[in-house]
Amino acid sequence: MQEGVSIYLVSDSNVDTAENIASIAAAHFDTFIEKIKKYSYVGDINQIEDIVMEAANDSNSIIIHTMVVKELKEYLQKKAQKFGIKIVDVMGPVIDAIEDSTGISPHTELLRDSKEDYLKKIEVIEFAVKYDDGKDPMGILLADVVVIGVSRTSKTPLCMYLAHKYIKAANLPLVPEIDPPRELFEINPKKIFGLTIDPEVLVKIRKERLKSLGLNDNALYATEERVKKEIQYAEEVMQKLGCTVIDVTNKAVEETANIILNVLRGGEST
Amino acid sequence: MQEGVSIYLVSDSNVDTAENIASIAAAHFDTFIEKIKKYSYVGDINQIEDIVMEAANDSNSIIIHTMVVKELKEYLQKKAQKFGIKIVDVMGPVIDAIEDSTGISPHTELLRDSKEDYLKKIEVIEFAVKYDDGKDPMGILLADVVVIGVSRTSKTPLCMYLAHKYIKAANLPLVPEIDPPRELFEINPKKIFGLTIDPEVLVKIRKERLKSLGLNDNALYATEERVKKEIQYAEEVMQKLGCTVIDVTNKAVEETANIILNVLRGGEST
């Protein structure tokens, strides 16, 4: 009989991601999975000891993990190595890439937030990713906050920031040539935040954008005329909706987010 | 303003897995995602060219991909490298680990099966993983096939094999001390397959198992008396259910699976 493989899925949150990846990988092999063991919410070294001992006793084990708590992850890796068990770190390379790119250190303690908070945070970030840029109008109906505005008003980073505050935020670009989806007019306008900006500043931002793309900065996209037309159209939509309008000219994303948070708490927008 | 990061999610199937991982990673950073672009079902080199060119034009891009089609994956990696773009291969390390462990080569053409078949396969494999070992009786209600039997009758590999044949299979261990869940008695017994085995052969298999665990092979688990009791109990349950019973003694998993496939097609079990 063909040699099967025992797969150990390990996480300090839930193992769904590891499980999903194991399934996709398995679909590429005409081979048997002899055994699948799942360990969610692994929170201490004793649990890791038990898991590695069990894996070591199978003839052919692979540990696939999504551990992020630094000490636990290192302990798991060290132990697996000691017993010659193959181990795959799913999250590590992605977290390292973001750290390299931004120069910002990740939180590697899971539990500064509680487990529930952490899972909730992943959920709202997934929401922001899924309903970014108006791709699915369903997001408008499901969101706590819907951000609208013309191109280059920082809608995406704003929604990501709000997600870090546990708020489900969707965003939708406004363009004169495309009618906003009807869903936008069906929700409570208190959930909608329109971003506006000084046309001159936006012209500069868009010219920079075009340059960074290696394009001619005289394109229509960055002309004063076009920008003014877009902003005027956007403001008309916002007025029609009766939503909160925030002028983001020279505002940092955090500032805009704080205005939104304040409105949601029942405060004023200005 | 803090430097944000643009994330490019790329896959030759759908980007859900990459998206999920990006969200978890993002939850660990108090940073902005400046932009998120999703490219599912990337199927040719021209598309890859376009994606990499766009990523190259952002100041701070990361490509997170779940490509498995070899030529496309290699092309993407080469191109990204050329432009100095950070790139993370999510599936590669897991597929490599399984290949190393089993000595079996993966299918790296996605489209031997059609896209839909491939996604369906992942779905049924996920099902087999999720409802392995009777952990959730919901699986019994949702499965195309429910495999029951005492410990060490190859239930898990059988279900994985069936998954490769696009059949949703759940499995449930039978132990005299634990009543089977009521769901087992609520479904059509034609969906249930009971595995039985010669007690002497099972004693040998279990003794080997104990040895491999470094345990004394005189443990109750591998005694003739215990094994006979378990098999007798299991056969009683199978009779009560009126399900198909398959004697797996000296049968390869493929043979057992083919019997099940034959029954499902309306053929006979023997």
Coordinates of C-alpha atoms in Angstrom, one line a residue:
Chain A
M1 CA 0.0 0.0 0.0
Q2 CA 1.0 3.5 -0.9
E3 CA 2.5 5.6 2.0
G4 CA -0.1 8.0 3.3
V5 CA 0.6 11.3 5.1
S6 CA -0.7 12.6 8.4
I7 CA -1.5 16.2 8.5
Y8 CA -1.5 18.3 11.6
L9 CA -3.2 21.6 11.4
V10 CA -2.2 23.9 14.2
S11 CA -3.1 27.5 15.1
D12 CA -3.2 29.9 18.0
S13 CA -6.5 31.2 16.5
N14 CA -8.8 28.8 14.5
V15 CA -7.4 26.3 12.0
D16 CA -9.8 27.2 9.2
T17 CA -7.1 28.9 7.1
A18 CA -4.7 26.0 7.5
E19 CA -7.5 23.5 6.8
N20 CA -8.4 25.4 3.6
I21 CA -4.8 25.3 2.4
A22 CA -4.4 21.7 3.2
S23 CA -7.5 20.9 1.2
I24 CA -6.3 22.8 -1.9
A25 CA -2.9 21.1 -1.7
A26 CA -4.5 17.7 -1.3
A27 CA -6.6 18.3 -4.4
H28 CA -3.3 18.3 -6.4
F29 CA -2.3 14.8 -5.2
D30 CA -3.8 11.4 -6.0
T31 CA -2.7 10.4 -2.6
F32 CA -4.2 9.5 0.7
I33 CA -4.4 11.6 3.7
E34 CA -4.0 9.0 6.4
K35 CA -5.0 11.2 9.2
I36 CA -6.0 14.8 9.8
K37 CA -5.7 16.3 13.3
K38 CA -6.8 19.8 14.0
Y39 CA -5.6 22.0 16.9
S40 CA -7.3 25.4 17.2
Y41 CA -6.5 28.0 19.9
V42 CA -3.2 26.4 20.9
G43 CA -2.1 28.7 23.7
D44 CA 0.7 27.1 25.7
I45 CA 3.9 25.1 25.4
N46 CA 2.4 22.0 26.9
Q47 CA -0.1 21.7 24.2
I48 CA 2.6 22.1 21.6
E49 CA 4.6 19.4 23.3
D50 CA 1.7 17.0 23.0
I51 CA 1.0 17.8 19.4
V52 CA 4.6 17.4 18.3
M53 CA 4.9 14.1 20.3
E54 CA 1.9 12.8 18.5
A55 CA 3.1 13.9 15.1
A56 CA 6.5 12.4 15.8
N57 CA 4.9 9.0 16.3
D58 CA 3.3 9.0 12.9
S59 CA 5.6 7.7 10.2
N60 CA 4.9 10.6 7.8
S61 CA 3.7 13.8 9.4
I62 CA 3.4 17.4 8.2
I63 CA 2.5 20.2 10.5
I64 CA 0.8 23.1 8.7
H65 CA 0.4 26.0 11.1
T66 CA -0.9 29.6 11.2
M67 CA 0.7 30.5 14.6
V68 CA 1.5 34.1 15.1
V69 CA 2.3 34.4 18.8
K70 CA 6.1 34.6 18.6
E71 CA 7.2 32.4 21.5
L72 CA 4.7 29.7 20.7
K73 CA 5.6 29.7 17.0
E74 CA 9.3 29.5 17.7
Y75 CA 8.8 26.7 20.2
L76 CA 6.7 24.7 17.7
Q77 CA 9.3 25.2 15.0
K78 CA 12.2 24.2 17.2
K79 CA 10.3 21.1 18.5
A80 CA 9.2 20.0 15.0
Q81 CA 12.8 20.4 13.7
K82 CA 14.2 18.4 16.6
F83 CA 12.0 15.4 15.6
G84 CA 12.5 15.9 11.9
I85 CA 8.9 16.7 11.2
K86 CA 8.1 18.8 8.2
I87 CA 6.5 22.1 9.1
V88 CA 5.0 24.8 7.0
D89 CA 4.4 28.3 8.3
V90 CA 1.5 29.8 6.4
M91 CA 1.3 33.3 7.9
G92 CA 5.0 34.0 8.6
P93 CA 6.1 34.9 5.0
V94 CA 3.1 37.3 4.5
I95 CA 3.6 39.0 7.8
D96 CA 7.4 39.3 7.1
A97 CA 6.6 40.8 3.7
I98 CA 4.3 43.5 5.1
E99 CA 6.9 44.3 7.8
D100 CA 9.7 44.6 5.2
S101 CA 7.5 46.9 3.1
T102 CA 6.2 49.2 5.8
G103 CA 9.0 49.1 8.3
I104 CA 6.3 48.6 10.9
S105 CA 6.5 45.8 13.4
P106 CA 3.6 43.4 13.7
H107 CA 1.8 42.6 16.9
T108 CA 2.9 39.1 17.6
E109 CA 1.0 38.7 20.8
L110 CA -2.4 37.5 19.8
L111 CA -4.0 38.2 23.0
R112 CA -3.6 41.9 23.6
D113 CA -7.1 41.8 22.2
S114 CA -9.1 38.8 23.5
K115 CA -9.5 35.9 21.1
E116 CA -13.0 37.0 20.2
D117 CA -11.7 40.6 19.5
Y118 CA -9.0 39.2 17.3
L119 CA -11.4 37.0 15.3
K120 CA -13.8 39.9 15.0
K121 CA -10.9 42.1 13.7
I122 CA -10.0 39.6 11.0
E123 CA -13.7 39.4 10.1
V124 CA -14.0 43.2 9.7
I125 CA -10.8 43.4 7.8
E126 CA -12.0 40.7 5.5
F127 CA -15.1 42.7 5.0
A128 CA -13.1 45.8 4.1
V129 CA -11.1 43.8 1.6
K130 CA -14.1 42.1 0.1
Y131 CA -16.2 45.3 -0.3
D132 CA -13.4 47.6 -1.4
D133 CA -14.0 49.8 -4.4
G134 CA -17.7 49.1 -4.8
K135 CA -17.2 45.8 -6.5
D136 CA -20.2 44.2 -4.8
P137 CA -23.1 46.4 -3.9
M138 CA -24.1 43.7 -1.3
G139 CA -21.4 45.3 0.9
I140 CA -23.4 48.5 1.1
L141 CA -26.3 46.7 2.7
L142 CA -24.1 44.8 5.2
A143 CA -21.7 47.6 6.2
D144 CA -21.6 49.6 9.4
V145 CA -20.1 52.5 7.3
V146 CA -20.1 53.2 3.6
V147 CA -17.5 55.6 2.4
I148 CA -18.1 57.3 -0.9
G149 CA -16.0 59.8 -2.9
V150 CA -14.1 60.4 -6.1
S151 CA -10.8 58.7 -7.0
R152 CA -7.8 59.4 -4.8
T153 CA -9.6 60.6 -1.7
S154 CA -8.1 57.7 0.4
K155 CA -11.3 55.6 0.7
T156 CA -9.4 52.2 0.9
P157 CA -6.9 53.2 3.7
L158 CA -9.8 54.9 5.6
C159 CA -11.9 51.7 5.5
M160 CA -8.9 49.6 6.6
Y161 CA -8.3 52.0 9.5
L162 CA -12.0 51.7 10.5
A163 CA -11.7 47.9 10.3
H164 CA -8.9 48.1 12.9
K165 CA -11.5 49.8 15.1
Y166 CA -13.9 46.9 14.5
I167 CA -16.1 48.7 12.1
K168 CA -17.3 47.0 8.9
A169 CA -16.6 49.6 6.2
A170 CA -17.3 49.3 2.5
N171 CA -16.3 51.9 0.0
L172 CA -17.6 53.1 -3.4
P173 CA -16.0 55.3 -6.0
L174 CA -18.2 58.1 -7.5
V175 CA -17.8 58.8 -11.2
P176 CA -20.1 61.1 -13.1
E177 CA -20.5 58.5 -15.9
I178 CA -21.7 55.7 -13.6
D179 CA -24.9 55.8 -11.5
P180 CA -24.3 54.7 -7.9
P181 CA -26.0 51.4 -7.2
R182 CA -29.6 51.6 -5.8
E183 CA -28.4 50.0 -2.5
L184 CA -26.8 53.3 -1.6
F185 CA -30.2 54.9 -1.5
E186 CA -31.8 52.2 0.5
I187 CA -29.7 52.3 3.6
N188 CA -29.7 54.8 6.4
P189 CA -27.8 57.9 5.3
K190 CA -26.3 58.1 8.8
K191 CA -24.1 55.2 7.7
I192 CA -22.8 57.0 4.7
F193 CA -19.8 59.3 4.7
G194 CA -18.9 61.3 1.6
L195 CA -15.3 62.4 1.2
T196 CA -14.7 65.7 -0.6
I197 CA -11.5 67.6 -1.2
D198 CA -10.2 70.9 -2.5
P199 CA -10.0 70.5 -6.3
E200 CA -6.6 72.1 -6.5
V201 CA -5.1 69.7 -4.0
L202 CA -6.7 66.7 -5.8
V203 CA -5.3 67.9 -9.1
K204 CA -1.8 67.8 -7.5
I205 CA -2.5 64.3 -6.0
R206 CA -3.6 62.9 -9.3
K207 CA -0.7 64.5 -11.2
E208 CA 1.6 62.8 -8.8
R209 CA -0.2 59.5 -9.3
L210 CA 0.1 59.8 -13.1
K211 CA 3.8 60.5 -12.8
S212 CA 4.3 57.5 -10.5
L213 CA 2.6 55.4 -13.2
G214 CA 5.0 56.8 -15.8
L215 CA 2.1 58.5 -17.6
N216 CA 1.8 62.0 -18.9
D217 CA 0.4 64.2 -16.2
N218 CA -1.7 66.2 -18.7
A219 CA -4.2 63.4 -18.9
L220 CA -7.9 64.3 -18.4
Y221 CA -7.9 62.5 -15.1
A222 CA -5.7 65.2 -13.5
T223 CA -7.1 68.3 -15.2
E224 CA -8.7 71.0 -13.1
E225 CA -11.8 70.9 -15.3
R226 CA -12.3 67.2 -14.9
V227 CA -11.6 67.2 -11.2
K228 CA -14.1 70.0 -10.6
K229 CA -16.7 68.2 -12.5
E230 CA -16.2 65.0 -10.6
I231 CA -16.2 66.7 -7.2
Q232 CA -19.3 68.7 -8.1
Y233 CA -21.1 65.5 -9.2
A234 CA -20.0 63.7 -6.0
E235 CA -21.3 66.5 -3.8
E236 CA -24.6 66.4 -5.6
V237 CA -24.9 62.7 -4.8
M238 CA -24.0 63.3 -1.2
Q239 CA -26.6 66.0 -0.9
K240 CA -29.2 63.8 -2.4
L241 CA -28.3 61.1 0.1
G242 CA -28.3 63.5 3.0
C243 CA -25.1 61.8 4.3
T244 CA -22.3 63.3 6.4
V245 CA -19.7 65.1 4.2
I246 CA -16.1 65.3 5.3
D247 CA -13.5 67.5 3.7
V248 CA -10.3 65.4 3.7
T249 CA -8.1 68.2 2.2
N250 CA -4.8 67.9 4.1
K251 CA -6.3 65.5 6.6
A252 CA -4.5 62.3 7.7
V253 CA -6.6 59.1 7.4
E254 CA -6.6 58.9 11.2
E255 CA -8.3 62.3 11.5
T256 CA -11.0 61.4 9.0
A257 CA -11.5 58.1 10.8
N258 CA -11.9 59.9 14.1
I259 CA -14.5 62.2 12.7
I260 CA -16.5 59.2 11.5
L261 CA -16.0 57.4 14.9
N262 CA -17.3 60.5 16.6
V263 CA -20.4 60.7 14.4
L264 CA -21.1 57.0 15.0
R265 CA -21.0 57.6 18.7
G266 CA -23.7 60.2 18.3
G267 CA -21.3 63.2 18.3
E268 CA -21.0 65.9 15.7
S269 CA -19.0 65.7 12.5
T270 CA -17.4 69.1 12.9
Chain B
M1 CA 1.9 60.3 6.3
Q2 CA 2.9 56.7 7.1
E3 CA 3.8 54.6 4.1
G4 CA 1.0 52.3 3.1
V5 CA 1.3 49.1 1.2
S6 CA -0.5 47.8 -1.9
I7 CA -1.5 44.2 -1.8
Y8 CA -2.0 42.2 -5.0
L9 CA -3.9 38.9 -4.5
V10 CA -3.3 36.6 -7.5
S11 CA -4.6 33.1 -8.1
D12 CA -5.2 30.7 -11.0
S13 CA -8.3 29.6 -9.1
N14 CA -10.1 32.0 -6.8
V15 CA -8.3 34.4 -4.5
D16 CA -10.4 33.7 -1.4
T17 CA -7.5 31.9 0.3
A18 CA -5.0 34.6 -0.5
E19 CA -7.6 37.2 0.7
N20 CA -8.2 35.4 3.9
I21 CA -4.4 35.3 4.7
A22 CA -3.9 38.9 3.8
S23 CA -6.7 39.8 6.2
I24 CA -5.2 37.9 9.1
A25 CA -1.8 39.4 8.4
A26 CA -3.3 42.9 8.2
A27 CA -4.9 42.4 11.6
H28 CA -1.5 42.2 13.1
F29 CA -0.4 45.6 11.8
D30 CA -1.6 49.1 12.8
T31 CA -0.9 50.1 9.3
F32 CA -2.8 51.1 6.2
I33 CA -3.5 49.0 3.2
E34 CA -3.3 51.6 0.5
K35 CA -4.8 49.4 -2.1
I36 CA -6.0 45.9 -2.6
K37 CA -6.3 44.3 -6.0
K38 CA -7.7 40.9 -6.6
Y39 CA -7.0 38.7 -9.7
S40 CA -8.8 35.4 -9.7
Y41 CA -8.5 32.8 -12.5
V42 CA -5.4 34.2 -13.9
G43 CA -4.8 31.9 -16.8
D44 CA -2.1 33.3 -19.2
I45 CA 1.1 35.1 -19.3
N46 CA -0.4 38.4 -20.7
Q47 CA -2.5 38.7 -17.6
I48 CA 0.5 38.2 -15.4
E49 CA 2.4 40.8 -17.4
D50 CA -0.4 43.3 -16.7
I51 CA -0.6 42.5 -13.0
V52 CA 3.2 42.8 -12.4
M53 CA 3.4 46.0 -14.4
E54 CA 0.6 47.5 -12.2
A55 CA 2.3 46.3 -9.0
A56 CA 5.6 47.7 -10.2
N57 CA 4.1 51.1 -10.5
D58 CA 3.0 51.3 -6.9
S59 CA 5.7 52.4 -4.5
N60 CA 5.2 49.5 -2.1
S61 CA 3.6 46.4 -3.5
I62 CA 3.3 42.8 -2.2
I63 CA 2.0 40.0 -4.4
I64 CA 0.4 37.2 -2.4
H65 CA -0.5 34.3 -4.7
T66 CA -1.9 30.9 -4.6
M67 CA -0.8 29.9 -8.2
V68 CA -0.3 26.2 -8.8
V69 CA 0.0 26.0 -12.5
K70 CA 3.7 25.5 -12.8
E71 CA 4.6 27.7 -15.9
L72 CA 2.3 30.5 -14.7
K73 CA 3.7 30.5 -11.2
E74 CA 7.3 30.5 -12.4
Y75 CA 6.6 33.3 -14.8
L76 CA 4.9 35.4 -12.1
Q77 CA 7.8 34.8 -9.7
K78 CA 10.4 35.7 -12.3
K79 CA 8.7 38.8 -13.3
A80 CA 8.1 40.0 -9.8
Q81 CA 11.7 39.4 -8.9
K82 CA 12.8 41.3 -12.0
F83 CA 10.9 44.4 -10.7
G84 CA 11.9 43.9 -7.1
I85 CA 8.4 43.3 -6.0
K86 CA 7.9 41.2 -2.8
I87 CA 6.1 38.0 -3.6
V88 CA 4.7 35.3 -1.3
D89 CA 3.8 31.9 -2.5
V90 CA 1.1 30.5 -0.2
M91 CA 0.5 27.0 -1.6
G92 CA 4.0 26.1 -2.7
P93 CA 5.5 25.2 0.6
V94 CA 2.5 23.0 1.5
I95 CA 2.5 21.2 -1.8
D96 CA 6.3 20.7 -1.6
A97 CA 6.0 19.2 1.9
I98 CA 3.4 16.7 0.7
E99 CA 5.5 15.8 -2.3
D100 CA 8.6 15.3 0.0
S101 CA 6.6 13.2 2.4
T102 CA 4.9 10.9 -0.1
G103 CA 7.3 10.9 -3.0
I104 CA 4.3 11.5 -5.2
S105 CA 4.3 14.3 -7.7
P106 CA 1.5 16.8 -7.6
H107 CA -0.6 17.8 -10.6
T108 CA 0.5 21.2 -11.5
E109 CA -1.8 21.7 -14.3
L110 CA -4.9 23.1 -12.9
L111 CA -7.0 22.4 -15.9
R112 CA -6.8 18.8 -16.5
D113 CA -10.1 19.0 -14.7
S114 CA -12.1 22.1 -15.7
K115 CA -12.0 25.0 -13.3
E116 CA -15.4 24.0 -11.9
D117 CA -14.3 20.5 -11.4
Y118 CA -11.2 21.7 -9.6
L119 CA -13.2 24.0 -7.3
K120 CA -15.7 21.2 -6.7
K121 CA -12.8 18.9 -5.8
I122 CA -11.4 21.4 -3.2
E123 CA -14.9 21.7 -1.8
V124 CA -15.4 17.9 -1.3
I125 CA -11.9 17.5 0.1
E126 CA -12.7 20.3 2.5
F127 CA -15.8 18.4 3.4
A128 CA -13.9 15.2 4.1
V129 CA -11.4 17.1 6.3
K130 CA -14.1 18.9 8.2
Y131 CA -16.3 15.9 8.9
D132 CA -13.5 13.4 9.5
D133 CA -13.7 11.2 12.6
G134 CA -17.3 12.1 13.5
K135 CA -16.5 15.4 15.1
D136 CA -19.6 17.1 13.9
P137 CA -22.8 15.0 13.2
M138 CA -24.0 17.8 10.8
G139 CA -21.6 16.1 8.3
I140 CA -23.8 13.0 8.4
L141 CA -26.8 14.9 7.1
L142 CA -24.8 16.7 4.4
A143 CA -22.7 13.8 3.1
D144 CA -23.2 11.8 0.0
V145 CA -21.5 8.9 1.8
V146 CA -21.1 8.2 5.5
V147 CA -18.4 5.6 6.3
I148 CA -18.6 3.9 9.7
G149 CA -16.4 1.4 11.4
V150 CA -14.1 0.6 14.3
S151 CA -10.7 2.2 14.8
R152 CA -8.0 1.4 12.2
T153 CA -10.3 0.3 9.3
S154 CA -9.0 3.1 7.0
K155 CA -12.0 5.4 7.2
T156 CA -10.1 8.6 6.7
P157 CA -8.0 7.6 3.6
L158 CA -11.2 6.0 2.2
C159 CA -13.1 9.3 2.5
M160 CA -10.2 11.3 1.0
Y161 CA -10.1 8.9 -1.9
L162 CA -13.8 9.3 -2.4
A163 CA -13.3 13.1 -2.3
H164 CA -10.9 12.8 -5.2
K165 CA -13.9 11.2 -7.0
Y166 CA -16.0 14.2 -6.2
I167 CA -18.0 12.5 -3.4
K168 CA -18.7 14.2 -0.2
A169 CA -17.8 11.6 2.4
A170 CA -18.0 11.9 6.2
N171 CA -16.8 9.2 8.6
L172 CA -17.7 8.2 12.1
P173 CA -15.8 5.8 14.4
L174 CA -17.9 3.1 16.2
V175 CA -17.0 2.4 19.8
P176 CA -19.2 0.2 22.1
E177 CA -19.0 2.8 24.9
I178 CA -20.5 5.7 22.8
D179 CA -23.9 5.7 21.1
P180 CA -23.8 6.8 17.5
P181 CA -25.4 10.2 16.9
R182 CA -29.1 10.1 16.1
E183 CA -28.4 11.7 12.7
L184 CA -27.0 8.3 11.5
F185 CA -30.5 6.8 11.9
E186 CA -32.2 9.7 10.1
I187 CA -30.5 9.4 6.7
N188 CA -31.0 7.0 3.9
P189 CA -29.1 3.8 4.8
K190 CA -28.0 3.5 1.2
K191 CA -25.6 6.4 1.9
I192 CA -24.0 4.5 4.8
F193 CA -21.1 2.1 4.3
G194 CA -19.9 0.0 7.2
L195 CA -16.4 -1.3 7.2
T196 CA -15.7 -4.6 8.9
I197 CA -12.5 -6.6 9.1
D198 CA -11.2 -9.9 10.2
P199 CA -10.5 -9.6 14.0
E200 CA -7.1 -11.4 13.8
V201 CA -5.9 -9.0 11.1
L202 CA -7.1 -6.0 13.0
V203 CA -5.3 -7.2 16.1
K204 CA -2.1 -7.2 14.1
I205 CA -2.8 -3.7 12.7
R206 CA -3.4 -2.3 16.1
K207 CA -0.4 -4.0 17.6
E208 CA 1.7 -2.4 14.9
R209 CA 0.1 0.9 15.7
L210 CA 0.9 0.7 19.4
K211 CA 4.5 -0.2 18.6
S212 CA 4.8 2.7 16.3
L213 CA 3.6 4.9 19.2
G214 CA 6.2 3.4 21.4
L215 CA 3.5 1.8 23.6
N216 CA 3.2 -1.7 25.0
D217 CA 1.4 -3.8 22.4
N218 CA -0.4 -5.7 25.1
A219 CA -2.8 -2.8 25.7
L220 CA -6.5 -3.6 25.7
Y221 CA -6.9 -1.8 22.4
A222 CA -5.0 -4.6 20.6
T223 CA -6.3 -7.6 22.4
E224 CA -8.3 -10.2 20.5
E225 CA -11.1 -9.9 23.1
R226 CA -11.5 -6.2 22.8
V227 CA -11.2 -6.2 19.0
K228 CA -13.9 -8.9 18.7
K229 CA -16.2 -7.0 21.0
E230 CA -15.8 -3.8 19.0
I231 CA -16.4 -5.6 15.7
Q232 CA -19.4 -7.4 17.0
Y233 CA -20.8 -4.1 18.3
A234 CA -20.1 -2.4 15.0
E235 CA -21.8 -5.1 13.0
E236 CA -24.8 -4.9 15.2
V237 CA -25.1 -1.2 14.5
M238 CA -24.7 -1.8 10.7
Q239 CA -27.4 -4.4 10.8
K240 CA -29.7 -2.1 12.7
L241 CA -29.0 0.6 10.1
G242 CA -29.5 -1.8 7.2
C243 CA -26.4 -0.3 5.5
T244 CA -24.0 -1.8 3.0
V245 CA -21.2 -3.7 4.9
I246 CA -17.8 -4.1 3.2
D247 CA -15.1 -6.5 4.5
V248 CA -11.9 -4.5 4.1
T249 CA -9.6 -7.3 5.2
N250 CA -6.5 -7.1 3.0
K251 CA -8.3 -4.7 0.7
A252 CA -6.6 -1.6 -0.6
V253 CA -8.4 1.7 -0.1
E254 CA -9.0 1.9 -3.9
E255 CA -10.7 -1.4 -3.9
T256 CA -13.1 -0.5 -1.1
A257 CA -13.7 2.9 -2.8
N258 CA -14.6 1.2 -6.1
I259 CA -17.1 -1.0 -4.3
I260 CA -18.8 2.1 -2.9
L261 CA -18.7 3.8 -6.3
N262 CA -20.3 0.8 -7.8
V263 CA -23.1 0.7 -5.2
L264 CA -23.7 4.4 -5.7
R265 CA -24.0 3.9 -9.4
G266 CA -26.8 1.4 -8.6
G267 CA -24.6 -1.7 -8.9
E268 CA -24.1 -4.5 -6.4
S269 CA -21.7 -4.4 -3.4
T270 CA -20.2 -7.8 -4.1

